[in-house]
GROMACS .gro file of C-alpha atoms in nm:
model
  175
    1UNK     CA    1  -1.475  -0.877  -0.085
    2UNK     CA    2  -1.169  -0.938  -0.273
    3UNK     CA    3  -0.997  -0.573  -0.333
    4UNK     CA    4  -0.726  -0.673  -0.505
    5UNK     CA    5  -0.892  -0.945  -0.738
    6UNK     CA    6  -1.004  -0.584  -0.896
    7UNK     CA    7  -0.661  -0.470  -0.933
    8UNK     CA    8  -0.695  -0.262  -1.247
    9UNK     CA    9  -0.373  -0.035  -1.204
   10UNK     CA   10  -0.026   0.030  -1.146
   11UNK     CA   11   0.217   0.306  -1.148
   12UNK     CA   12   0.605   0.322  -1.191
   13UNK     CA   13   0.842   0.575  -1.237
   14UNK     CA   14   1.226   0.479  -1.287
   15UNK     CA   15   1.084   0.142  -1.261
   16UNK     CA   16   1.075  -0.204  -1.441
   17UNK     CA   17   0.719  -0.178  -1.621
   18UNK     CA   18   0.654  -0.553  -1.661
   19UNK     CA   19   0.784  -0.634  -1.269
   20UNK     CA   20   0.560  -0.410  -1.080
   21UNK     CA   21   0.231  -0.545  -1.194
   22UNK     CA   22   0.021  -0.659  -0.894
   23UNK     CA   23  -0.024  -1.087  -0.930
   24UNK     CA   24  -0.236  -1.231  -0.702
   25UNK     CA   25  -0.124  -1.595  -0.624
   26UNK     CA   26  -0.283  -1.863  -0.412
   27UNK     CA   27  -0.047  -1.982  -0.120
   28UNK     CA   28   0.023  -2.406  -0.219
   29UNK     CA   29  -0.012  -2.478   0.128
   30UNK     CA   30  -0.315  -2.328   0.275
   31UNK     CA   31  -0.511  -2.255  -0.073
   32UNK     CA   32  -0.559  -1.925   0.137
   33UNK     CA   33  -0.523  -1.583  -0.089
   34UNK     CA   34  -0.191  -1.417  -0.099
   35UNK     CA   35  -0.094  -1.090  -0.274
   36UNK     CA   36   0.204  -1.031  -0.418
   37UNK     CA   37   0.326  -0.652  -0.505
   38UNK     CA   38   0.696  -0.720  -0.668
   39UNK     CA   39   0.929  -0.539  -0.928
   40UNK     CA   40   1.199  -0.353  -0.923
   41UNK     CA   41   1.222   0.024  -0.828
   42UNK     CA   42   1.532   0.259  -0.932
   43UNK     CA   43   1.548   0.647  -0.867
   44UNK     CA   44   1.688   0.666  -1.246
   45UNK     CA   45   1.488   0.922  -1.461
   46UNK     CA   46   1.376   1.101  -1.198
   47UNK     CA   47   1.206   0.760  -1.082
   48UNK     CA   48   1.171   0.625  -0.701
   49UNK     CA   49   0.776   0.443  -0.671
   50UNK     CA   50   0.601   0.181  -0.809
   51UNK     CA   51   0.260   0.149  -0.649
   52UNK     CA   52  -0.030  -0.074  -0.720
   53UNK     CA   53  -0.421  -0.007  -0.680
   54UNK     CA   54  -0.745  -0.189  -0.632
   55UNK     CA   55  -1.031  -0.092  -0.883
   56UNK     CA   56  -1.273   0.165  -0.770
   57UNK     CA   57  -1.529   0.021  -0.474
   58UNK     CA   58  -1.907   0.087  -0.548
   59UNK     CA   59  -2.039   0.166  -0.343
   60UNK     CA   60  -1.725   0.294  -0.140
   61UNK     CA   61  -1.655   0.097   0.172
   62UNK     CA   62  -1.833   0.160   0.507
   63UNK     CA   63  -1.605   0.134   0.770
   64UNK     CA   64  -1.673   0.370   0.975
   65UNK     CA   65  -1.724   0.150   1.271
   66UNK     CA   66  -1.381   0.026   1.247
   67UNK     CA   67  -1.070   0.204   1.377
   68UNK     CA   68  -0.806   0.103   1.086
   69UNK     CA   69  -0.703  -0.211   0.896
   70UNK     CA   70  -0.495  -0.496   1.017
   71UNK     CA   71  -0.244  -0.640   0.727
   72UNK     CA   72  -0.036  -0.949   0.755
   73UNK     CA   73   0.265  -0.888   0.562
   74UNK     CA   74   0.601  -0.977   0.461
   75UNK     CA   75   0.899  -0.840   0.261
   76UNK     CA   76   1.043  -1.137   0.072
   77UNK     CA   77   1.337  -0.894  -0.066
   78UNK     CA   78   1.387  -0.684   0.222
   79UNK     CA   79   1.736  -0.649   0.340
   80UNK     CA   80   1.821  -0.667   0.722
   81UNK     CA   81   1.688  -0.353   0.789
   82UNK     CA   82   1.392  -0.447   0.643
   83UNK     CA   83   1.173  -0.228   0.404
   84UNK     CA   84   0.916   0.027   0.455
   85UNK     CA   85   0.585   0.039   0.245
   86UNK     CA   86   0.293   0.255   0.241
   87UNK     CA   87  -0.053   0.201   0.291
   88UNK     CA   88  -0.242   0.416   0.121
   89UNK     CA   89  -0.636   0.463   0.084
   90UNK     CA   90  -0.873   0.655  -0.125
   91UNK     CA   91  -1.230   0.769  -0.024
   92UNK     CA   92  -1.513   0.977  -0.223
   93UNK     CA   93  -1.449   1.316  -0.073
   94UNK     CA   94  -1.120   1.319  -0.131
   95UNK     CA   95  -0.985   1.529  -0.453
   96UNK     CA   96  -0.816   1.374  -0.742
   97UNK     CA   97  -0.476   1.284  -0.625
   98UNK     CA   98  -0.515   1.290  -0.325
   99UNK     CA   99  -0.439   0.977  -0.076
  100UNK     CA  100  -0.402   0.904   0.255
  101UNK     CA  101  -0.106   0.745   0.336
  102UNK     CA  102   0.051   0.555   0.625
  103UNK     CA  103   0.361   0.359   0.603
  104UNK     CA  104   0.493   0.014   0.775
  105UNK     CA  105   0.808  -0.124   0.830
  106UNK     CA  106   0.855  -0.454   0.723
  107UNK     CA  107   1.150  -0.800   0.753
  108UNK     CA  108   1.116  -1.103   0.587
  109UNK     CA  109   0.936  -1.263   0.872
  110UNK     CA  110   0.559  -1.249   0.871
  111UNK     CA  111   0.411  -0.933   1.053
  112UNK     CA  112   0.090  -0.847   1.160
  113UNK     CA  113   0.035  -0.449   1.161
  114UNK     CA  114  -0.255  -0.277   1.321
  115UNK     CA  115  -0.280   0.071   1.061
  116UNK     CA  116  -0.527   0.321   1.277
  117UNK     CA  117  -0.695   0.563   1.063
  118UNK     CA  118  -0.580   0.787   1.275
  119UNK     CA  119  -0.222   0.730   1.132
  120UNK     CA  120  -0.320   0.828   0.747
  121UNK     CA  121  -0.230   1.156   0.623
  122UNK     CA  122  -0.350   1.337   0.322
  123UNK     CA  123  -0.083   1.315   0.083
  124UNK     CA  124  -0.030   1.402  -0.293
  125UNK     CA  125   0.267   1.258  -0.459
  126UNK     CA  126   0.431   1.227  -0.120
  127UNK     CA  127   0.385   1.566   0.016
  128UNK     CA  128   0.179   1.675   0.271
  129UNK     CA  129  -0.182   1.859   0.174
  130UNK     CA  130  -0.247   2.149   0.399
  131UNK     CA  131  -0.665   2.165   0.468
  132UNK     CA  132  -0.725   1.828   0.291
  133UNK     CA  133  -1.085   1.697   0.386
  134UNK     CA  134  -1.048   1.422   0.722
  135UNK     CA  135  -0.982   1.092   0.605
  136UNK     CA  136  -1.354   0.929   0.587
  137UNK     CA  137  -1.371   0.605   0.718
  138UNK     CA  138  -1.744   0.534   0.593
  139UNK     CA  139  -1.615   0.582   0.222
  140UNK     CA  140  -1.343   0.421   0.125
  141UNK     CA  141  -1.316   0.412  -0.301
  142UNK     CA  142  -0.951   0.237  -0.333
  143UNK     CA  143  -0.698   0.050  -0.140
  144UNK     CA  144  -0.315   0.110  -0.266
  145UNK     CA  145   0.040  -0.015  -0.193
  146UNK     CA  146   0.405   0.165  -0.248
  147UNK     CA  147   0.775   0.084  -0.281
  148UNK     CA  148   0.905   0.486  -0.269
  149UNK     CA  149   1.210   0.624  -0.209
  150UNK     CA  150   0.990   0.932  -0.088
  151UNK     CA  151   0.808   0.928   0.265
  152UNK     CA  152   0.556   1.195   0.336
  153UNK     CA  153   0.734   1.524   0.358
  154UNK     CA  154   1.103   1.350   0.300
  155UNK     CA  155   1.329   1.052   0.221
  156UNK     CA  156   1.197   0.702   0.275
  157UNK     CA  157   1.474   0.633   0.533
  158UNK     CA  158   1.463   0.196   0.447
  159UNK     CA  159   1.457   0.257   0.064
  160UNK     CA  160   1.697   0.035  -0.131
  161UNK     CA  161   1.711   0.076  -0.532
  162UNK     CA  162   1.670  -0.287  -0.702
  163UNK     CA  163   1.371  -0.597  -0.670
  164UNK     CA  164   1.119  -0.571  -0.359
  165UNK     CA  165   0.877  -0.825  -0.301
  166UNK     CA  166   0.580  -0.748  -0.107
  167UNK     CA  167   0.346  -1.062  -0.016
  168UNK     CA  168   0.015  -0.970   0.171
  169UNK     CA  169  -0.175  -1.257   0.335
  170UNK     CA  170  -0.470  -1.038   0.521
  171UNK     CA  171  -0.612  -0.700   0.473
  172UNK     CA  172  -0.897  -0.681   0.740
  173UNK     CA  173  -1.099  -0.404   0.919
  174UNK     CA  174  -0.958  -0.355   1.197
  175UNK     CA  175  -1.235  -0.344   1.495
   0.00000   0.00000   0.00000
């Protein structure tokens, strides 16, 4: 499956509209798929995210004989402390609004990352939800990316107003 070939959204605030749109691009050397997440963020009018989103899965994915995803990433535009993203997932029992989130740090170097469920906590808008349902492996509705100046709970410690590029060669169940 293809999750973000069913990109259908995007979100911004304090953020260049027309740069954060997901592209996906083909890689000219390997013909192999390669994501692309790019724009450029600012914390002006109350702004700090852009985030992108896959289209809803139906049926939800099963993968609840996995223990997490693997992603092979870089940060084109990341500075040399590099940048931190988040991760963020969406399943059927959870409410509106509510995601799971788990963050990476990122260079400019290709990275492999090994995200454990286990790592994902029930966010909304950043901050921590107190007697959220368990993240459910076995139904997974939406996959999602950030650039925030907010972590969960606090300050995204590697944020950096201005252009990120996020480029995102593998998203795979991690077994």
């Amino acid at each position: 499956r293809d999750p973000f070939g069913e990109a259908d959204e995007f979100a911004l605030a304090g953020a260049d509209a027309e740069a954060c749109a997901a592209h996906r691009h083909l890689h000219a050397d390997e013909a192999a798929g390669l994501y692309t997440f790019k724009g450029t963020v600012t914390t002006e009018s109350n702004g700090g995210f852009a985030s992108v989103r896959t289209g809803t899965f139906t049926p939800p994915l099963d993968l609840s004989r996995a223990r997490g995803f693997r992603l092979e990433a870089r940060a084109v535009k990341a500075g040399p402390r590099g940048r931190r993203y988040k991760f963020a997932l969406r399943t059927s029992g959870s409410s509106r609004g509510v995601n799971y989130d788990a963050h990476f740090d990122v260079g400019a170097d290709w990275q492999t990352f090994d995200v454990r469920f286990s790592a994902f906590e029930a966010t909304w808008r950043s901050r921590p939800v107190l007697g959220a349902y368990p993240l459910d492996p076995g139904a997974v509705t939406a996959l999602q990316f950030y650039q925030s100046k907010f972590d969960t709970g606090g300050v995204n410690p590697l944020f950096e107003e201005g252009a990120f590029e996020l480029q995102v060669k593998a998203i795979e169940a991690l077994h």
